[in-house]
CSV table of C-alpha atoms in Angstrom, one decimal:
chain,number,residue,atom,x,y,z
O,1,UNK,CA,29.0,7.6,43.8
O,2,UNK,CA,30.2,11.2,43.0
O,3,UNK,CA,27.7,13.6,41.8
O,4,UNK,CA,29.0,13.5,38.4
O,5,UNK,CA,28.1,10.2,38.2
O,6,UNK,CA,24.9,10.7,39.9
O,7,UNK,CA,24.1,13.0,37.3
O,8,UNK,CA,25.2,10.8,34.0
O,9,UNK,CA,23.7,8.1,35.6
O,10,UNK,CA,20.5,9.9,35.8
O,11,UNK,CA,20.5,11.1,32.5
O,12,UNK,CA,21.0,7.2,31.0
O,13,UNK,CA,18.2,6.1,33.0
O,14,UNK,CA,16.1,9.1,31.4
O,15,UNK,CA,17.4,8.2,27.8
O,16,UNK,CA,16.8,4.4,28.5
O,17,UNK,CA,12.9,5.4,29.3
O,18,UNK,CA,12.9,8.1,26.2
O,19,UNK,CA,12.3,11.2,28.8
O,20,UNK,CA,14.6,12.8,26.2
O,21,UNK,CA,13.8,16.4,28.2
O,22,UNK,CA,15.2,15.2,31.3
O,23,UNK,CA,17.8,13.1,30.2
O,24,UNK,CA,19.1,16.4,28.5
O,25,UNK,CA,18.9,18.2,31.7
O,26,UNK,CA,20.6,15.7,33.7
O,27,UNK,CA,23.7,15.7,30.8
O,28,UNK,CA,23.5,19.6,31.1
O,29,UNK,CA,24.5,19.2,35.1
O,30,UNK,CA,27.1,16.6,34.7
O,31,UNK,CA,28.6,19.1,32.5
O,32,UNK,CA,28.5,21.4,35.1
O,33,UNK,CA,30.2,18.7,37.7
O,34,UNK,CA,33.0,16.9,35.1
O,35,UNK,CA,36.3,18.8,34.8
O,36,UNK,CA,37.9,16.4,32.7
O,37,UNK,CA,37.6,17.0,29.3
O,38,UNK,CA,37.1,13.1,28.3
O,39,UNK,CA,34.6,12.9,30.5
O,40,UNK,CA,33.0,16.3,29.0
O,41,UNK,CA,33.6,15.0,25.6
O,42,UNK,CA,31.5,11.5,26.4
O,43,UNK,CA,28.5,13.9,28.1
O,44,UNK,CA,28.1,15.8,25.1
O,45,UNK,CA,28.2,12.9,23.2
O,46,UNK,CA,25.5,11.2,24.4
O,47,UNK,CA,24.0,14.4,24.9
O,48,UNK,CA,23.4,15.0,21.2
O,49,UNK,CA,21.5,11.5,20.6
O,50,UNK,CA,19.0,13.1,23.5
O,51,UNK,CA,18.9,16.2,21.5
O,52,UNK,CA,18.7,14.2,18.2
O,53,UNK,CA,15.9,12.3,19.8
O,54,UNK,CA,13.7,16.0,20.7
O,55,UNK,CA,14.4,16.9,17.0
O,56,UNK,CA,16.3,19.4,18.0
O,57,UNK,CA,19.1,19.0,14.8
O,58,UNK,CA,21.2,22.2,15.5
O,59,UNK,CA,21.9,21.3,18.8
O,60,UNK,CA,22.5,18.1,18.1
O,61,UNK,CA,24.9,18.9,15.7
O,62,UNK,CA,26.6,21.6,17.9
O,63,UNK,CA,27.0,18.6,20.8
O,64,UNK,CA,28.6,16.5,18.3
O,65,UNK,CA,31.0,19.1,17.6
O,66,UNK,CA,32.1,19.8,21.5
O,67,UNK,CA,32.6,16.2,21.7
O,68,UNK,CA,35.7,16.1,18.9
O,69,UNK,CA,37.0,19.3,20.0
O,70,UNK,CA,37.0,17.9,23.7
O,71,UNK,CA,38.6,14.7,22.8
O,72,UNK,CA,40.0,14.6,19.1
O,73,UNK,CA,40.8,10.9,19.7
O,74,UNK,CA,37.2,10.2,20.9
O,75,UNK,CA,36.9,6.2,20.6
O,76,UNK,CA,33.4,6.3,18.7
O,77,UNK,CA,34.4,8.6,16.2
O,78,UNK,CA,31.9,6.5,14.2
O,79,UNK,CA,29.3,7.4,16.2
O,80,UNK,CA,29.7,10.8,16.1
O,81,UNK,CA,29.6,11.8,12.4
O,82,UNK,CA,26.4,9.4,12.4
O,83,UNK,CA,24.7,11.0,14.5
O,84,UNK,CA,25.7,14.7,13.1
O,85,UNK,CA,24.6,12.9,9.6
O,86,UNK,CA,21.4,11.7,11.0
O,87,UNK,CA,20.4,15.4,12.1
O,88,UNK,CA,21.6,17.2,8.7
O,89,UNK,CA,19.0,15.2,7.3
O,90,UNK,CA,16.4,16.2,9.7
O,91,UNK,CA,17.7,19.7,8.0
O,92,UNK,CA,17.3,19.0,4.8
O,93,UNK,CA,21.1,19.7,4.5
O,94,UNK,CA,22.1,16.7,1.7
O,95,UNK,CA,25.6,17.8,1.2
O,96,UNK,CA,26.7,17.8,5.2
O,97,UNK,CA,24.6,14.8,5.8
O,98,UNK,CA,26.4,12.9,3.0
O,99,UNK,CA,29.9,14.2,4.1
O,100,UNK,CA,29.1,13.0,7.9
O,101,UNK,CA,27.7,9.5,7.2
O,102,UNK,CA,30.9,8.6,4.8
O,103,UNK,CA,33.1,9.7,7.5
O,104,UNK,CA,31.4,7.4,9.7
O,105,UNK,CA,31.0,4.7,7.0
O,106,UNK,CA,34.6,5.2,6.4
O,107,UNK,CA,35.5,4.0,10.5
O,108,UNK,CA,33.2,1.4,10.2
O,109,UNK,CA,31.2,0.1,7.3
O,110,UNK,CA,30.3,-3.5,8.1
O,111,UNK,CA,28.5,-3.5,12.2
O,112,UNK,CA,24.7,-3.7,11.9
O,113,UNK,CA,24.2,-0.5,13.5
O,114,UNK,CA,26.6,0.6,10.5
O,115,UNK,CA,23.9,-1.1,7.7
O,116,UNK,CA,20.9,2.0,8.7
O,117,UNK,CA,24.1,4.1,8.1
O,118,UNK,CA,24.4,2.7,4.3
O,119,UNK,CA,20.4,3.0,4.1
O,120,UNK,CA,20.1,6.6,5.3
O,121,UNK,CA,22.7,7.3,3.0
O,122,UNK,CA,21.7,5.9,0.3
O,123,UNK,CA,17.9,7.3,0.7
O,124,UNK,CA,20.0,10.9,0.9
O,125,UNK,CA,21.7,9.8,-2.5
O,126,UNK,CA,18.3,8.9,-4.2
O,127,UNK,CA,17.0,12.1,-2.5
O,128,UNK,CA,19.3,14.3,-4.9
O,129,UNK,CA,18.3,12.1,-7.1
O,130,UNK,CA,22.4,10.6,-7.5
O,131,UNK,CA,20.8,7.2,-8.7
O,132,UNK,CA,24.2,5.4,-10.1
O,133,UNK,CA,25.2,6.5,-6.0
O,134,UNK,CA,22.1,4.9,-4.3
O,135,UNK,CA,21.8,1.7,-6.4
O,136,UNK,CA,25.0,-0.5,-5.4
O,137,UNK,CA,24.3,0.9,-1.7
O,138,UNK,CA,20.8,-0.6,-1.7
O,139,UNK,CA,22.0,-3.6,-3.1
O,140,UNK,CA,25.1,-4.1,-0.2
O,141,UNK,CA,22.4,-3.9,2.6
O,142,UNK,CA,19.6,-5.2,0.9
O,143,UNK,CA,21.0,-9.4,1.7
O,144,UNK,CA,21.4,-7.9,5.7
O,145,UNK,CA,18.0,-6.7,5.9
O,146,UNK,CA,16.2,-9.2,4.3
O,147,UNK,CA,17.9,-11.6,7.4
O,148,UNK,CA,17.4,-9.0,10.2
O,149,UNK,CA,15.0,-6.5,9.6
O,150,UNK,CA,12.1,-7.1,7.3
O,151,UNK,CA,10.8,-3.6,7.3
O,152,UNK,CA,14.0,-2.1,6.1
O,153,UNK,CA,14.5,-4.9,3.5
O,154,UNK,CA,11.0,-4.0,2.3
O,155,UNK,CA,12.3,0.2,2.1
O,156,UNK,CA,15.0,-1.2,0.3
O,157,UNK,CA,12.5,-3.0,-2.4
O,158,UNK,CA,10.6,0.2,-3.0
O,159,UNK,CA,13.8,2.7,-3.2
O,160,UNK,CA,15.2,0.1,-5.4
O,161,UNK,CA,12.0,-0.2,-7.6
O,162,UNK,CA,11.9,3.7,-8.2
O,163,UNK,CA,16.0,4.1,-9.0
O,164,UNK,CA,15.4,1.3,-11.7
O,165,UNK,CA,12.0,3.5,-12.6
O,166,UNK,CA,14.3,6.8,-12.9
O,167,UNK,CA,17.0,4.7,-14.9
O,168,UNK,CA,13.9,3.4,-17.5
O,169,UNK,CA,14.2,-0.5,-16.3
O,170,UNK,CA,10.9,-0.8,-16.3
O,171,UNK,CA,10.6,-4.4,-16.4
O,172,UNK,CA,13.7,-4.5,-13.8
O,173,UNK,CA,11.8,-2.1,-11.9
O,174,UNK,CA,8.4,-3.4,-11.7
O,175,UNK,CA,9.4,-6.4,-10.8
O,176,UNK,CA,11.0,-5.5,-8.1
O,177,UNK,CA,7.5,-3.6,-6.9
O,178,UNK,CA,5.8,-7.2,-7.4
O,179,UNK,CA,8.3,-8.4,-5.0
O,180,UNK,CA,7.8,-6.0,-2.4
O,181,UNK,CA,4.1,-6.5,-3.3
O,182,UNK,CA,4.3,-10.3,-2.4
O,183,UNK,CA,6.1,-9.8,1.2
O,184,UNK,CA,4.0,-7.1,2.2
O,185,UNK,CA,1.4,-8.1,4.9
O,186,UNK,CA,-0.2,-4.8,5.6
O,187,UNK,CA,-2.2,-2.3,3.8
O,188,UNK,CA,0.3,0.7,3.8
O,189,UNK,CA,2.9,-1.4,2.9
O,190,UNK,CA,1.1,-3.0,-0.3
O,191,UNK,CA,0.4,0.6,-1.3
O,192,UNK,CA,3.5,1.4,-1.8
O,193,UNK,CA,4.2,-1.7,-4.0
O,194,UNK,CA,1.5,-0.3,-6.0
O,195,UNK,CA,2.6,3.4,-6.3
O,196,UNK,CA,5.5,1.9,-7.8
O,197,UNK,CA,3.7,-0.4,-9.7
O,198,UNK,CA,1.0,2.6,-11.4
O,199,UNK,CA,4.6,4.5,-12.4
O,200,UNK,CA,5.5,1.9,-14.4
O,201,UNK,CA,2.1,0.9,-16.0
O,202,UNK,CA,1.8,4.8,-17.0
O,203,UNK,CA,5.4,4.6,-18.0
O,204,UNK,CA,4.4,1.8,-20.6
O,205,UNK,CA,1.2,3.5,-21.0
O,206,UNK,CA,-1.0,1.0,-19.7
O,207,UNK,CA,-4.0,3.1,-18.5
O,208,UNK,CA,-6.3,1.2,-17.7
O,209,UNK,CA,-3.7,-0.8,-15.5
O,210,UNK,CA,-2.6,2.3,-14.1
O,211,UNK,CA,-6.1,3.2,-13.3
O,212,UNK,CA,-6.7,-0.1,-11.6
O,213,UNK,CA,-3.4,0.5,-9.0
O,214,UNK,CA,-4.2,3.5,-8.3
O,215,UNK,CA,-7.7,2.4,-6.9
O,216,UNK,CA,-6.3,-0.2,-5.3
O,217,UNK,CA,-4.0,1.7,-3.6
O,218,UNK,CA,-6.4,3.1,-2.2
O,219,UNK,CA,-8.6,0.5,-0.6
O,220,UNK,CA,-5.0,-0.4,1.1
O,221,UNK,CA,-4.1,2.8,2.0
O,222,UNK,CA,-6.8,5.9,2.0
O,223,UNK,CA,-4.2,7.9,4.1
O,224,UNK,CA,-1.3,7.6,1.9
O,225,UNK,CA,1.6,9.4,1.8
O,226,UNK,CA,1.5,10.9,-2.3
O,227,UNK,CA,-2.1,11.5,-3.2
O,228,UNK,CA,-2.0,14.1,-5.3
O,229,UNK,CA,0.6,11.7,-7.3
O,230,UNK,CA,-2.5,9.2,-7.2
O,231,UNK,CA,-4.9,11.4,-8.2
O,232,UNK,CA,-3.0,13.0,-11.1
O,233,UNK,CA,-1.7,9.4,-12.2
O,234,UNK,CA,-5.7,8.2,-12.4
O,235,UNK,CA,-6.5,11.7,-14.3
O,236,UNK,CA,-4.0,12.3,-17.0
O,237,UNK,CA,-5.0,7.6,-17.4
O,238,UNK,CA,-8.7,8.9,-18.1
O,239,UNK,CA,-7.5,11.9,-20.3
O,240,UNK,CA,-5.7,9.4,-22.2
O,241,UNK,CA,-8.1,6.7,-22.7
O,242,UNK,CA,-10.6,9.7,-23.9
O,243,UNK,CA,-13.0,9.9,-21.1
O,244,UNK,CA,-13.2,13.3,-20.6
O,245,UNK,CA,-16.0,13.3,-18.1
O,246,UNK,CA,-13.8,11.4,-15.8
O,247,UNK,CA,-10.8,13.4,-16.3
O,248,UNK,CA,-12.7,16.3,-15.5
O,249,UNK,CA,-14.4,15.3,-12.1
O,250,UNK,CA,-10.4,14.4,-10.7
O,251,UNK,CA,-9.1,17.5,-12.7
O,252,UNK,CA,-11.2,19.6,-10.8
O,253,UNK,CA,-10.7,17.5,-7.1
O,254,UNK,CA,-7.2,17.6,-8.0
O,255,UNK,CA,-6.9,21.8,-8.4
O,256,UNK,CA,-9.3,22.0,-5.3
O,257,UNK,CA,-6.9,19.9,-3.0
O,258,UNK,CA,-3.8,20.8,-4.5
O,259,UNK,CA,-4.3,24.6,-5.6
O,260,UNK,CA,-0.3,25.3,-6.1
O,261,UNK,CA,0.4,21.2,-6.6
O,262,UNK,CA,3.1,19.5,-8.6
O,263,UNK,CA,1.2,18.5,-11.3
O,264,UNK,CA,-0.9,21.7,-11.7
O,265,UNK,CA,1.1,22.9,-15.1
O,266,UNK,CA,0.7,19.1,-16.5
O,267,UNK,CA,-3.5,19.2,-15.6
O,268,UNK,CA,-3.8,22.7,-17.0
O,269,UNK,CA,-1.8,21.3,-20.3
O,270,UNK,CA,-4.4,18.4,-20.3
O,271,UNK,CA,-7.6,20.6,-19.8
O,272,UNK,CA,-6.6,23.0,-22.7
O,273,UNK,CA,-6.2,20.4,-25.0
O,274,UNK,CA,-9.4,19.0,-24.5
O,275,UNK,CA,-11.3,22.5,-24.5
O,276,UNK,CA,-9.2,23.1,-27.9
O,277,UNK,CA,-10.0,19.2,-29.2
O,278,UNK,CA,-13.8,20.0,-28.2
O,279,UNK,CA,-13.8,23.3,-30.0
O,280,UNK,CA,-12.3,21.7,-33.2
O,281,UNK,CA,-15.1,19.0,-33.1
């Protein structure tokens, strides 16, 4: 065995156990050893997903790059502008990360590895909040997940439930959030059924119903991912229904948690219209 392949086969064995730090520093020496440039361009390509994998996007991207300019015909083309689209998300960079993954959907649209392709994509679409983009995406890998990977089937169901939400289904909508609600067996799952399930309910103004998923989101979930959504959700219910004692207990948890929050212009709106209904009373 040559010491270029000593060294590449080195760094799959430290990518195979997730030693990402290694397995780049065993790619970064076979670079050092290979002088032809296929062989350079298939280094740096599996160098990046060893980059990817340390969260280390730039680089990732930049190994991505030598790879095409090393070997314009690189046979996994596909793979590369995946990858590059993968880690322009883990930038926050939409635009480049919905260039990339259509270039790679455009090689190959139809391999399984090709259907998380189509769901990052379509979670970067419903991101930028290009609902009429995400919907028929969610729908083309929803029937593939559902058969091979439950979890992402579930995703599907609540990013699904929340573009019919932004497009006013509500009754499309929340019953897609019961459905996700039915199939899921674990508490953080369930809560997210029910995140989408309090939208709606406030959305028809339902409080009380609102205020009833919210708490038991809760129980499911205590560590949940949009809390000060919960929390402002269960408030502006209990302004609503006219119990101002209650709206003000969350009103001031809420500004306490969430100083600078989302919702801090809504809560202030809510709090001065009560001090000005009290002062008219």
């Amino acid at each position: 065995m040559s010491e270029l392949e000593t060294f590449i086969s080195e760094a799959r064995k430290y990518l195979e156990q997730e030693n990402f730090v290694q397995a780049s520093a065993s790619y970064l020496k076979s670079l050092e050893s290979a002088e032809d440039l296929k062989d350079k361009a298939v280094i740096w390509a599996e160098l990046s997903w060893a980059y990817y994998r340390l969260n280390e996007f730039e680089r990732t991207i930049e190994a991505a790059e030598n790879t095409l300019k090393l070997d314009p015909v690189y046979k996994a083309k596909e793979d590369i502008y995946r990858i590059q689209g993968f880690a322009y998300i883990g930038l926050n960079k939409d635009e480049q990360a919905i260039d990339c993954l259509n270039k790679s959907l455009e090689i190959d649209r139809n391999s399984p590895k090709q259907q998380i392709t189509l769901y990052e994509l379509a979670k970067t679409y419903f991101k930028i909040e290009d609902y009429e983009t995400a919907y028929p995406i969610f729908e083309e890998i929803e029937s593939y997940f559902y058969q091979n990977q439950q979890d992402y089937w579930l995703s599907t169901l609540f990013y699904k439930g929340f573009v019919q939400y932004h497009r006013s289904n509500f009754s499309e909508s929340e019953s897609i959030f019961e459905e996700l609600l039915e199939n899921s067996t674990d508490g953080a799952r369930k809560a997210t059924a029910l995140f989408g399930l309090a939208f709606v309910a406030f959305s028809k103004k339902d409080y009380l119903k609102t205020i009833n998923l919210c708490e038991s989101l809760v129980k499911n979930d205590k560590n949940f991912f949009d809390m000060e959504t919960v929390g402002f959700l269960t408030a502006a219910s209990f302004y609503y229904l006219g119990r101002k004692d209650v709206f003000e207990k969350y009103y001031m948890q809420l500004k306490k948690n969430f100083p600078n929050g989302r919702y801090a212009a809504e809560l202030t709106l809510l709090k001065e219209n009560l001090a000005s209904n009290g002062s008219k009373n």
